[in-house]
PDB file of C-alpha atoms in Angstrom:
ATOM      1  CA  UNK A   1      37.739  11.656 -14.304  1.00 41.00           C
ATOM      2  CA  UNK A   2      36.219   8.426 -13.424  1.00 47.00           C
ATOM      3  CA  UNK A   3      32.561   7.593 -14.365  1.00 57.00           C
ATOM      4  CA  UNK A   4      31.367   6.801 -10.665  1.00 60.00           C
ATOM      5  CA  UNK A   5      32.183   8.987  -7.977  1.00 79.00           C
ATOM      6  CA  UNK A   6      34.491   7.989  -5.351  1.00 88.00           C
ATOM      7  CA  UNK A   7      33.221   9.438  -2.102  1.00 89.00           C
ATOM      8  CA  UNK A   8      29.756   7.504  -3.301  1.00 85.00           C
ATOM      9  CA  UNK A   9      30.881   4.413  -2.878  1.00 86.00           C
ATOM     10  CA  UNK A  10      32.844   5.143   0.007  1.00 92.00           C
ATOM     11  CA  UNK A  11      29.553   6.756   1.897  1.00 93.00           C
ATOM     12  CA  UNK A  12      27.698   3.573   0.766  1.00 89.00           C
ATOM     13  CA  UNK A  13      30.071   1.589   2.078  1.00 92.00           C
ATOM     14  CA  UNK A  14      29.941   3.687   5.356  1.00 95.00           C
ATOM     15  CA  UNK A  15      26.436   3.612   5.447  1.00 93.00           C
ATOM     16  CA  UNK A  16      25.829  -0.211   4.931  1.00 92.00           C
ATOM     17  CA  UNK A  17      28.304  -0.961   7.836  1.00 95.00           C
ATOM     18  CA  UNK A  18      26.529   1.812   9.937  1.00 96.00           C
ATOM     19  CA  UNK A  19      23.067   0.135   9.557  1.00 93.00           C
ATOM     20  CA  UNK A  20      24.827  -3.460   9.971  1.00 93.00           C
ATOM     21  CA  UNK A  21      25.964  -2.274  13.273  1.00 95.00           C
ATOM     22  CA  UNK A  22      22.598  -1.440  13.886  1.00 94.00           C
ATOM     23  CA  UNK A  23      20.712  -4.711  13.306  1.00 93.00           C
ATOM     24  CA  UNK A  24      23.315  -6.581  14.934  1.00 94.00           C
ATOM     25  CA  UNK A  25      22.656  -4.514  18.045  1.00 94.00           C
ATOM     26  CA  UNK A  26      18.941  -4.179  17.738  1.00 95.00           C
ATOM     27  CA  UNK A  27      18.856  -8.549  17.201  1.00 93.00           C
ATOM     28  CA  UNK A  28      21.333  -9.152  19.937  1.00 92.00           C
ATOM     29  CA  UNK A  29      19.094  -6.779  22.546  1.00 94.00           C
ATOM     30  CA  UNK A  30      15.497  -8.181  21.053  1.00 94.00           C
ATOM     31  CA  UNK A  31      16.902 -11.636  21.360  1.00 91.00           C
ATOM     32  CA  UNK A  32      17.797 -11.175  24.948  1.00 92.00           C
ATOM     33  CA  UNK A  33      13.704 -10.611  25.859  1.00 92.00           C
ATOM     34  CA  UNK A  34      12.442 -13.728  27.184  1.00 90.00           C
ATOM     35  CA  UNK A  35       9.174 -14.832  25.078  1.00 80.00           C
ATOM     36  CA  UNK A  36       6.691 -14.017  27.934  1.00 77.00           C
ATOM     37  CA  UNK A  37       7.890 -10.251  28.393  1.00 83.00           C
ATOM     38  CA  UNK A  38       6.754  -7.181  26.394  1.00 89.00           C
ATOM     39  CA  UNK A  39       8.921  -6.935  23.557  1.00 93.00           C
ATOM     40  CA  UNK A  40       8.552  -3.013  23.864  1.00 92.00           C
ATOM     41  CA  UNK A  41       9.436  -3.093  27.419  1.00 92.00           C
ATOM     42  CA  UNK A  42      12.143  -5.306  27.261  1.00 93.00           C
ATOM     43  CA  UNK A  43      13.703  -3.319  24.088  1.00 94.00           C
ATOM     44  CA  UNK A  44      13.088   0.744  25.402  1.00 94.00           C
ATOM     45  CA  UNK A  45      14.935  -0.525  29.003  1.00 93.00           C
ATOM     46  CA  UNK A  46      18.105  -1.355  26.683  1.00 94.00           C
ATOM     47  CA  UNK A  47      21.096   0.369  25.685  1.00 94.00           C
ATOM     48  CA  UNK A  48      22.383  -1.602  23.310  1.00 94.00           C
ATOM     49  CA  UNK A  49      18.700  -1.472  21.828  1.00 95.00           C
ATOM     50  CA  UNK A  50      18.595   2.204  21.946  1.00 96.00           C
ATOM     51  CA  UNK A  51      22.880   1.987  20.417  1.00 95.00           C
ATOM     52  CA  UNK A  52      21.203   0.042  17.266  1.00 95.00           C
ATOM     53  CA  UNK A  53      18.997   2.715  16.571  1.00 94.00           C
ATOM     54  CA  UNK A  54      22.174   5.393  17.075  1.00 96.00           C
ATOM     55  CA  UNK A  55      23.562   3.293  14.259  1.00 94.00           C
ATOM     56  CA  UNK A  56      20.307   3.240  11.976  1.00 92.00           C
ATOM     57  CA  UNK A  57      20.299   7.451  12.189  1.00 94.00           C
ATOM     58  CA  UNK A  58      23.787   7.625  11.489  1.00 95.00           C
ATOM     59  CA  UNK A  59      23.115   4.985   8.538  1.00 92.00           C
ATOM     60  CA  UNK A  60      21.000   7.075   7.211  1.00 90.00           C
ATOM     61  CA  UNK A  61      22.433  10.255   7.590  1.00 92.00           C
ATOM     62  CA  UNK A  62      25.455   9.137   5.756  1.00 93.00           C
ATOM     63  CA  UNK A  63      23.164   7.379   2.925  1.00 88.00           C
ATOM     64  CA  UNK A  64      21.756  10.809   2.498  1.00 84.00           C
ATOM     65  CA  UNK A  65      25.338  12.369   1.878  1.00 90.00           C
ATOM     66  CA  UNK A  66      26.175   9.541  -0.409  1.00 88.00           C
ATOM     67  CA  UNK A  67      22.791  10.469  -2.731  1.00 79.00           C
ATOM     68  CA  UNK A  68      24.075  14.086  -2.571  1.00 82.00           C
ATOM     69  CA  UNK A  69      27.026  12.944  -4.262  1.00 83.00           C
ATOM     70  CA  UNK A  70      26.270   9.666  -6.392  1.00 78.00           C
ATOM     71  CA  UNK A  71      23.507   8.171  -7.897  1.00 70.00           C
ATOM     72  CA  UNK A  72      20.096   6.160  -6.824  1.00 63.00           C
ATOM     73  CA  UNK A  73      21.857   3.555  -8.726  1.00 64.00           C
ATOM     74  CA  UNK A  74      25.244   3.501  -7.296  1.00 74.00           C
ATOM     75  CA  UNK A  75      24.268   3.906  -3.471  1.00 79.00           C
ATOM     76  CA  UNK A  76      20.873   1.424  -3.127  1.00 73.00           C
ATOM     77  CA  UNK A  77      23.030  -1.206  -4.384  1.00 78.00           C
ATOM     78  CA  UNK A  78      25.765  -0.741  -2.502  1.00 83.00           C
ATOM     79  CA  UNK A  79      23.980  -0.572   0.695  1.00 84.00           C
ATOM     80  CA  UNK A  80      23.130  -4.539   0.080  1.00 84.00           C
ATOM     81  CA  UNK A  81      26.522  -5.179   1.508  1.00 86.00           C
ATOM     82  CA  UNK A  82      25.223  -4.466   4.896  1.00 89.00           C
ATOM     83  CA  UNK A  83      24.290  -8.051   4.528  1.00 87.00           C
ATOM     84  CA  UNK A  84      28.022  -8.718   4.415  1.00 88.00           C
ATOM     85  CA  UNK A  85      29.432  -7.068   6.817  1.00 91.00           C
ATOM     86  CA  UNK A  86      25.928  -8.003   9.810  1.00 90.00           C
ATOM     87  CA  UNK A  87      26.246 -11.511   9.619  1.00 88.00           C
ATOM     88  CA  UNK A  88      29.631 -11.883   9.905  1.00 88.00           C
ATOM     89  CA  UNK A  89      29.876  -9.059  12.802  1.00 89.00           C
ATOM     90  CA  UNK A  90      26.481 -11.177  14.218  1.00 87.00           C
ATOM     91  CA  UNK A  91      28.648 -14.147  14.920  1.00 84.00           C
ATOM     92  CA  UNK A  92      31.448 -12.806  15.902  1.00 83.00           C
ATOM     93  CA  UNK A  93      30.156 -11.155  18.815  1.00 79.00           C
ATOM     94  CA  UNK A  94      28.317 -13.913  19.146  1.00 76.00           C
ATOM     95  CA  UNK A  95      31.655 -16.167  19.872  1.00 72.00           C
ATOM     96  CA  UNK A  96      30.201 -18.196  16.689  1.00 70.00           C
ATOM     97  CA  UNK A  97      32.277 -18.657  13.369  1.00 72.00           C
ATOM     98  CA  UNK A  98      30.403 -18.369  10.245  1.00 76.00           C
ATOM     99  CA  UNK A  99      30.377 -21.552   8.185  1.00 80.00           C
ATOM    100  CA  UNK A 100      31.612 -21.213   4.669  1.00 83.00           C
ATOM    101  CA  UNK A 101      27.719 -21.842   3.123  1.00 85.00           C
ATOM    102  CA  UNK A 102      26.767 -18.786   4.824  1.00 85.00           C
ATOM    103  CA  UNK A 103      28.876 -16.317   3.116  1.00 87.00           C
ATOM    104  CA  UNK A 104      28.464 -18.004  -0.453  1.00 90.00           C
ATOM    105  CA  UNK A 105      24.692 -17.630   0.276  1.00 89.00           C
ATOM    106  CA  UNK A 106      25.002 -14.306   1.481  1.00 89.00           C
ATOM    107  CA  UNK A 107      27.034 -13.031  -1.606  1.00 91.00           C
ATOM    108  CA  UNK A 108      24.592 -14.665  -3.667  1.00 91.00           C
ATOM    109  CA  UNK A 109      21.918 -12.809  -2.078  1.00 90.00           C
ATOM    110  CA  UNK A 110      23.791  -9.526  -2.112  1.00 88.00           C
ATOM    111  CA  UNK A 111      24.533 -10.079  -5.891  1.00 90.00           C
ATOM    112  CA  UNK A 112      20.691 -11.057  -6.632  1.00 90.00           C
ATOM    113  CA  UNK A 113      19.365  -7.698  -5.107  1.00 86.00           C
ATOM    114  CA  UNK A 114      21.754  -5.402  -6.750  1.00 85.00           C
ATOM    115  CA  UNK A 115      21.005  -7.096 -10.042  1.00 86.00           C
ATOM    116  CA  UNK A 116      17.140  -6.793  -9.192  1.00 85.00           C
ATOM    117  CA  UNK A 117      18.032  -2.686  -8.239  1.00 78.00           C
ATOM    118  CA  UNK A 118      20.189  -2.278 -11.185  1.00 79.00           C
ATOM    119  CA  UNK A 119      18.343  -3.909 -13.799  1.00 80.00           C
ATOM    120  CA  UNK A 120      14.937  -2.973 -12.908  1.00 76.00           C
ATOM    121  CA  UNK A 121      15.571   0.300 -11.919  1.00 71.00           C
ATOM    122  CA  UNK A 122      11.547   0.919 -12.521  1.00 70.00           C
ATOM    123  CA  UNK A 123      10.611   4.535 -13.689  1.00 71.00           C
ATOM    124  CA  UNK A 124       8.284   7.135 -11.681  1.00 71.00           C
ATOM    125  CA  UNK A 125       4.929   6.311 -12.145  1.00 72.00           C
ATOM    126  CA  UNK A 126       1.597   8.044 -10.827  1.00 75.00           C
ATOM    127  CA  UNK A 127       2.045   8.984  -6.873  1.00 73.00           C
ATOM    128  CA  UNK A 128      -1.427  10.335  -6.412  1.00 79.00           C
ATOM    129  CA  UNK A 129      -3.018   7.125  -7.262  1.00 83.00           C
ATOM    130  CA  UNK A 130      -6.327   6.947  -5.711  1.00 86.00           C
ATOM    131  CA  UNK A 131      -8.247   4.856  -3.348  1.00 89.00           C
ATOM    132  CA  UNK A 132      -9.934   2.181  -5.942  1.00 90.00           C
ATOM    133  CA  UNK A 133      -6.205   1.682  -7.464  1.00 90.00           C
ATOM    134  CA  UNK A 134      -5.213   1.104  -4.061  1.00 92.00           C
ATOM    135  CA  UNK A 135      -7.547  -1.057  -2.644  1.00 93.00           C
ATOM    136  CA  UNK A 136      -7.234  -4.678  -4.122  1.00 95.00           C
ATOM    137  CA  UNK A 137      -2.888  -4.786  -4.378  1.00 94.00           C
ATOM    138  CA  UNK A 138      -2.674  -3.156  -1.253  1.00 94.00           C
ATOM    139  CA  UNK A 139      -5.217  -5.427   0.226  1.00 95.00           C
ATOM    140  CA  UNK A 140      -3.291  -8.675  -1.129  1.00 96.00           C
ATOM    141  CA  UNK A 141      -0.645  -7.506   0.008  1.00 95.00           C
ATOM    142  CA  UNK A 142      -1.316  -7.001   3.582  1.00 95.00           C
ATOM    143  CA  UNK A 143      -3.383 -10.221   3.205  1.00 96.00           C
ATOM    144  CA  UNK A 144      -0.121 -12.024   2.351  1.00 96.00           C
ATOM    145  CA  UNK A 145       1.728 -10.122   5.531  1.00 97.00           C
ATOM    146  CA  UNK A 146      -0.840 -11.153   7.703  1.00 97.00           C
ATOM    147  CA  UNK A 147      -0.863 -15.057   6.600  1.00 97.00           C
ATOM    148  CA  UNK A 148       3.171 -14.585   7.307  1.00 97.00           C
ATOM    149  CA  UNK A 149       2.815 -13.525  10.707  1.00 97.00           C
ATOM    150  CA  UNK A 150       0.404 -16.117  11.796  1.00 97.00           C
ATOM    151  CA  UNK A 151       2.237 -19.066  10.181  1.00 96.00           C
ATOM    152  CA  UNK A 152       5.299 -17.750  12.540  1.00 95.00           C
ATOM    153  CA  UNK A 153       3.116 -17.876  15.411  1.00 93.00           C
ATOM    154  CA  UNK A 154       2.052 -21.630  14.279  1.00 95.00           C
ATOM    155  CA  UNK A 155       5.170 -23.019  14.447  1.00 92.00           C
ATOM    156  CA  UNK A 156       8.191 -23.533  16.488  1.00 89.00           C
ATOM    157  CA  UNK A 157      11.330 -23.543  14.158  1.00 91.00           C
ATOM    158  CA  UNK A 158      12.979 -20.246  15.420  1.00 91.00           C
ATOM    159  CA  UNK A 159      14.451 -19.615  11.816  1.00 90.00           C
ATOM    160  CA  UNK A 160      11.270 -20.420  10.071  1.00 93.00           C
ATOM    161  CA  UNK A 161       9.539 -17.876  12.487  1.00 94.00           C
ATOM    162  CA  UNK A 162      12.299 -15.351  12.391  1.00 94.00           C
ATOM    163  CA  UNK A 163      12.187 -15.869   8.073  1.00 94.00           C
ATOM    164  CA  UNK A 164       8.639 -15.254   8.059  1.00 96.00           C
ATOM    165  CA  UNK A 165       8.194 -12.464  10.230  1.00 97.00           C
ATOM    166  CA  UNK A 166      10.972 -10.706   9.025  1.00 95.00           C
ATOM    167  CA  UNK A 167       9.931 -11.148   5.631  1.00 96.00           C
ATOM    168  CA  UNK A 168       6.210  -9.640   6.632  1.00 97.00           C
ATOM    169  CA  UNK A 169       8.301  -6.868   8.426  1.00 96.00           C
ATOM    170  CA  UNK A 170       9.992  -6.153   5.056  1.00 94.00           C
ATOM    171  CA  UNK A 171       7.234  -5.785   3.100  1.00 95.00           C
ATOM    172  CA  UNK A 172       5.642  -3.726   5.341  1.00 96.00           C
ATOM    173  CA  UNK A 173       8.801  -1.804   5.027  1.00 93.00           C
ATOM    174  CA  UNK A 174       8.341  -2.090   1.285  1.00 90.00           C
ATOM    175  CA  UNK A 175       4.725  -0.501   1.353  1.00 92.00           C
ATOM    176  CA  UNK A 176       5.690   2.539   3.684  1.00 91.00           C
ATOM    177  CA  UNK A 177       8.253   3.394   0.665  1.00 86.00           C
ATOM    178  CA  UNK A 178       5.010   3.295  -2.070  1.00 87.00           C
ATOM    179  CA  UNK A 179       3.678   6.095  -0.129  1.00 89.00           C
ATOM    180  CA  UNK A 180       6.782   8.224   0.812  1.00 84.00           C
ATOM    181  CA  UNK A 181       6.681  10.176  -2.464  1.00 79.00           C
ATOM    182  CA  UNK A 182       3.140  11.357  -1.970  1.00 85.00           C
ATOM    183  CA  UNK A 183       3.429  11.853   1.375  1.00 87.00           C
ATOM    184  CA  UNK A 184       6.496  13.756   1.055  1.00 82.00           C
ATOM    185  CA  UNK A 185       4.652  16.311  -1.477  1.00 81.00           C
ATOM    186  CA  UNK A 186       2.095  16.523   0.756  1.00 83.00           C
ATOM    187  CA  UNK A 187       3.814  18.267   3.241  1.00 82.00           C
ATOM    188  CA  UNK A 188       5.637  20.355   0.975  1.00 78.00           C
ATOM    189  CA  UNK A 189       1.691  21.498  -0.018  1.00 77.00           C
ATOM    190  CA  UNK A 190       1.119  22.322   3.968  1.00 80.00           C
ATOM    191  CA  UNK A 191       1.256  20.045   7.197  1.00 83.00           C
ATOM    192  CA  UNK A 192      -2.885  20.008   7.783  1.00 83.00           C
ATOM    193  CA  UNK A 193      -3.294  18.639   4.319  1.00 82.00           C
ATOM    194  CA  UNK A 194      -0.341  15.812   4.884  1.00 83.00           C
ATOM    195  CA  UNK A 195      -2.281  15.271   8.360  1.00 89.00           C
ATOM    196  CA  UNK A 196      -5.794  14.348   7.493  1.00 87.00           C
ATOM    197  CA  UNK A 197      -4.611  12.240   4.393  1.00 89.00           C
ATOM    198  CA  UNK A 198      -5.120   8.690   3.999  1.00 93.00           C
ATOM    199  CA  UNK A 199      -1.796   8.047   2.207  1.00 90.00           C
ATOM    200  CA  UNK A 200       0.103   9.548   5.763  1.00 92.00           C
ATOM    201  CA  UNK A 201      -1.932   7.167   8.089  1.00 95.00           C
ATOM    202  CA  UNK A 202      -0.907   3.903   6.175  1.00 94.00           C
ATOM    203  CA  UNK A 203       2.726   5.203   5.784  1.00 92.00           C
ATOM    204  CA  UNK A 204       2.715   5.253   9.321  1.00 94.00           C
ATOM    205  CA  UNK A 205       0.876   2.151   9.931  1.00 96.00           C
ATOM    206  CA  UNK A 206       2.724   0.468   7.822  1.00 95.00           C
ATOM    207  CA  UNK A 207       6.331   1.590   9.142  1.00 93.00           C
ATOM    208  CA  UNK A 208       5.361   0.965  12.688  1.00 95.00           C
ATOM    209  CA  UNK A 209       3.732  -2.208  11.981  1.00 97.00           C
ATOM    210  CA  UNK A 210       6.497  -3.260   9.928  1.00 95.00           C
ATOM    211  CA  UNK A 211       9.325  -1.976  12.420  1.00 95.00           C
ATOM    212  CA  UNK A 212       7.164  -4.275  15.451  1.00 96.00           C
ATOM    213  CA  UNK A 213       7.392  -7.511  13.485  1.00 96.00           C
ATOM    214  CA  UNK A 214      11.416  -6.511  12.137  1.00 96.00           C
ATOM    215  CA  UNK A 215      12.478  -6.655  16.518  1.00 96.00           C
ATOM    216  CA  UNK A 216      10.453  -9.789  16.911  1.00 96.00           C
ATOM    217  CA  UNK A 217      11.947 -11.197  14.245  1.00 95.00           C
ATOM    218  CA  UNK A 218      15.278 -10.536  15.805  1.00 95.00           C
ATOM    219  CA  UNK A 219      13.779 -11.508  19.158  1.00 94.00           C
ATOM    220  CA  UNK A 220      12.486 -15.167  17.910  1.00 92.00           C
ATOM    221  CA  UNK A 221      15.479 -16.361  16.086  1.00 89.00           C
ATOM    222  CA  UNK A 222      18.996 -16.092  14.302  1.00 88.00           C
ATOM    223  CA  UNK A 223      19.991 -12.683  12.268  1.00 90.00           C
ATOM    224  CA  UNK A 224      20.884 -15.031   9.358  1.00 88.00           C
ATOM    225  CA  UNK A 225      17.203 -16.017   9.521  1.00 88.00           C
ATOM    226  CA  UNK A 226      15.390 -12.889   9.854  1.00 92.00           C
ATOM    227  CA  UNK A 227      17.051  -9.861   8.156  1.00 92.00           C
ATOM    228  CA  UNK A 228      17.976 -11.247   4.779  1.00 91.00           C
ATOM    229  CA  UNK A 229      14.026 -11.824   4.890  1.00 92.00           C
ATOM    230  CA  UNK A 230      13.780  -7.982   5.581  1.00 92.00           C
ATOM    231  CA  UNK A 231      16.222  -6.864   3.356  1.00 89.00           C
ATOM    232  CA  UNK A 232      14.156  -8.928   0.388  1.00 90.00           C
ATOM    233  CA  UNK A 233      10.738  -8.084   1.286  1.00 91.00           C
ATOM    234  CA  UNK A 234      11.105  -4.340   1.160  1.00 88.00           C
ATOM    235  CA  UNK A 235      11.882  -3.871  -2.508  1.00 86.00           C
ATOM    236  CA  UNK A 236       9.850  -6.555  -3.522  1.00 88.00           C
ATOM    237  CA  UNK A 237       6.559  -5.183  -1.597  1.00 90.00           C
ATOM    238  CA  UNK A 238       7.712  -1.548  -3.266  1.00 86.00           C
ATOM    239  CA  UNK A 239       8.078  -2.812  -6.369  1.00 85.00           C
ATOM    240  CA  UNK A 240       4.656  -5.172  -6.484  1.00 88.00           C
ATOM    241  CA  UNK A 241       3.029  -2.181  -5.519  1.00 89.00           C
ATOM    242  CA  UNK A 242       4.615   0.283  -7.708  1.00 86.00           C
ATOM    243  CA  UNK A 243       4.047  -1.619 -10.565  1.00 85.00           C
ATOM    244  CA  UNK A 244       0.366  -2.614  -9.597  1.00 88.00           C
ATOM    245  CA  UNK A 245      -0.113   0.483  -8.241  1.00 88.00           C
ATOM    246  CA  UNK A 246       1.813   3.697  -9.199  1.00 84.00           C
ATOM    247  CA  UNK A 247       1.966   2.277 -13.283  1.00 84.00           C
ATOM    248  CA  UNK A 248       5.666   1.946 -12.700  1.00 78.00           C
ATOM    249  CA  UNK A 249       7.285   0.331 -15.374  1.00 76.00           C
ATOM    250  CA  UNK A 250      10.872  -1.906 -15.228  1.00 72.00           C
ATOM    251  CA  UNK A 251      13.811  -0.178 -17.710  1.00 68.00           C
ATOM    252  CA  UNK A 252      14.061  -3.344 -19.228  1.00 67.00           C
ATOM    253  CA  UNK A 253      12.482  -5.737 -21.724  1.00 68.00           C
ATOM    254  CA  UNK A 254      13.105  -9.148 -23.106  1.00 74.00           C
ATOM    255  CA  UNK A 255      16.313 -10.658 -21.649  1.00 78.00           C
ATOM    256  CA  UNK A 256      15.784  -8.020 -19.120  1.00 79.00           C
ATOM    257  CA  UNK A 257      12.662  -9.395 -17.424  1.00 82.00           C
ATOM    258  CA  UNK A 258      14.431 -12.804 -17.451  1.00 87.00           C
ATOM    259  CA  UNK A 259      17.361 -11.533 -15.519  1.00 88.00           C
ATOM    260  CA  UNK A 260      15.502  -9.808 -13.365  1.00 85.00           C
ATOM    261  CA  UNK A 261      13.371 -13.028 -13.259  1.00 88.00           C
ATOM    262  CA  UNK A 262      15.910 -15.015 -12.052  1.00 92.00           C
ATOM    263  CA  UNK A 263      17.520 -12.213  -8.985  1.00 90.00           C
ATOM    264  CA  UNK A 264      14.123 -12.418  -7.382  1.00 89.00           C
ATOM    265  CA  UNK A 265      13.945 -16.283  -7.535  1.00 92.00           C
ATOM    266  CA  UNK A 266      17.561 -16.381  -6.531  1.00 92.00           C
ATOM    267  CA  UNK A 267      17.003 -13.893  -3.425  1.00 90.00           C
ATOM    268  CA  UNK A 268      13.969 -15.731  -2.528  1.00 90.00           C
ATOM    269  CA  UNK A 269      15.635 -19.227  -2.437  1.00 91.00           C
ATOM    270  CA  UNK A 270      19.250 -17.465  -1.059  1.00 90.00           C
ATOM    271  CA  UNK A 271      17.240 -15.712   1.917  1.00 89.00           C
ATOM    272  CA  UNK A 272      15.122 -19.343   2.726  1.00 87.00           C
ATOM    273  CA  UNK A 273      18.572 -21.078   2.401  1.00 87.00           C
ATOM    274  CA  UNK A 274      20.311 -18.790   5.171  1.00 84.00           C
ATOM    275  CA  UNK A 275      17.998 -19.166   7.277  1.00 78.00           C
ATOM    276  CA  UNK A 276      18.843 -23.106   7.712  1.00 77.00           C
ATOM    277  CA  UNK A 277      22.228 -22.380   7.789  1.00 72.00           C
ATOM    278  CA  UNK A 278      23.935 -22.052  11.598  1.00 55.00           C
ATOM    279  CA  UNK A 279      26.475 -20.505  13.103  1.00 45.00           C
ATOM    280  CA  UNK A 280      29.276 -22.710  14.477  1.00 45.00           C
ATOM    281  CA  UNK A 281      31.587 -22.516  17.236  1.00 41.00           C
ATOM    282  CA  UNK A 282      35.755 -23.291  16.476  1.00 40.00           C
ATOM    283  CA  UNK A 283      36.495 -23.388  12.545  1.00 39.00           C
ATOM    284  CA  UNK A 284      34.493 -23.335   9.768  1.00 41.00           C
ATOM    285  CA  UNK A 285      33.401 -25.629   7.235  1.00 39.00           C
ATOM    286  CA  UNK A 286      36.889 -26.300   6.001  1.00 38.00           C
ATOM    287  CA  UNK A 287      38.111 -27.885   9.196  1.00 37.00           C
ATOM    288  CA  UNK A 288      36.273 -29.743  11.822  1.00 37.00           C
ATOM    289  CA  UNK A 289      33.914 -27.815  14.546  1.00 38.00           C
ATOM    290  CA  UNK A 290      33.744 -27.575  18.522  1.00 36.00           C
ATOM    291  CA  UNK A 291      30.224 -27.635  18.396  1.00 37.00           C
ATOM    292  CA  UNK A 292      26.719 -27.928  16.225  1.00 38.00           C
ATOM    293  CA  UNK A 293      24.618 -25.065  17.219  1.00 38.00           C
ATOM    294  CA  UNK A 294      21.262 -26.649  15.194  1.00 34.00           C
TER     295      UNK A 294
END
């Protein structure tokens, strides 16, 4: 009997493409919103909007039938390849090719994060933390979100804009996650007390918040741009706060904090990289191309 479960990786795999059909959907609908409009408007009158968000449910859905059946640690890293399988599906129904940079910086990405989920792997830490543990990380790191989303507003590079929003978007992301656990108790202990908690309000604030900047990310430039940005900021805002926060602690030491060291610096510089990287019409970078898209 074989040491990781079959129908895991399978469900991961199921999953991953499930949410990549979703953020290919959700980018191609937010992009089609002319600057001026209401983003909101523009995305709840669209079906192919509303077909992304099908796909996110169903995502998840299936990533909670893989976790029934595998591990933490076989189905969040396997759920990195919806990188893999959105930017390619991105430019192809964008009538783009992918150049060959993109999908050796997207693989190195992919590889980075499940090194960085695999090797840290942090343990539980305290979930009830209270307000005065909260207050300065949490504070920083919203401070850091908010410097994000104004620098995209400051400039006009649509894949600077698109990185930096969607990397404030995925931290937000990342600080909804330090609160699930408590939150999720909470209402286990009865709805009223999950209600009038402080923990519920910034879960929520932080989700929506997050989810706003995420579509206008995908509305102000290129997928390739905007969610590797997401899909790096959300484990590193968990895991700043976790560790800051929640006294979680990395199952690793020594060469372990080097490796893990080195994923976050390589997703960092792999995520900055894709977003310079464009789409071409006609072949690739082995052959020459119809058309420069920069």
């Amino acid at each position: 009997m074989t040491d990781v479960p079959i129908a895991a990786v399978v469900l991961s795999l199921v999953a991953a493409l499930l949410f990549a059909c979703g953020a290919v959907a959700q980018q191609s609908a937010a992009s089609a919103v002319p600057d001026g409009r209401s983003l909101v408007s523009g995305l709840v009158s669209s079906r192919r909007w509303w077909a992304g968000l099908v796909g996110d449910a169903g995502g998840y859905l299936v990533q909670v039938a893989a976790l029934a059946v595998g591990s933490v640690l076989i189905v969040q890293p396997l759920l990195v390849t919806m990188l893999l399988f959105a930017l390619p599906l991105s430019a192809r129904f964008s009538g783009l090719t992918m150049r060959r940079s993109t999908w050796v910086f997207a693989s190195v990405l992919a590889a980075s994060l499940v090194v960085f989920l695999a090797v840290g792997n942090p343990t539980e830490g305290n979930s009830d933390a209270p307000w005065s543990q909260w207050a300065l990380p949490l504070c920083v790191v919203v401070g850091v979100c908010a410097a994000a989303t104004a620098g995209a507003f400051a400039i006009r590079d649509p894949r600077w804009r698109a990185l930096l929003l969607g990397s404030a978007g995925g931290v937000l992301f990342g600080v909804a996650v330090a609160f699930t656990k408590y939150v999720t108790d909470l209402v286990g202990d009865g709805l009223l007390e999950a209600a009038t908690a402080w923990q519920t309000w910034a879960l929520v604030a932080s989700g929506v918040i997050g989810f706003y900047l995420q579509q206008k990310a995908f509305q102000v430039g290129p997928l390739a741009a905007s969610l590797p940005a997401v899909t790096v900021g959300e484990p590193i805002g968990a895991a700043v706060l976790g560790i800051a926060v929640l006294d979680e602690r990395l199952r690793t030491g020594g060469v372990g904090f080097v490796v893990v060291g080195a994923a976050v610096a390589a997703m960092i510089a792999s995520a900055i990289l894709l977003s310079r990287v464009q789409a071409v019409v006609g072949t690739d970078d082995l052959g020459p191309v119809a058309h420069d898209s920069a």
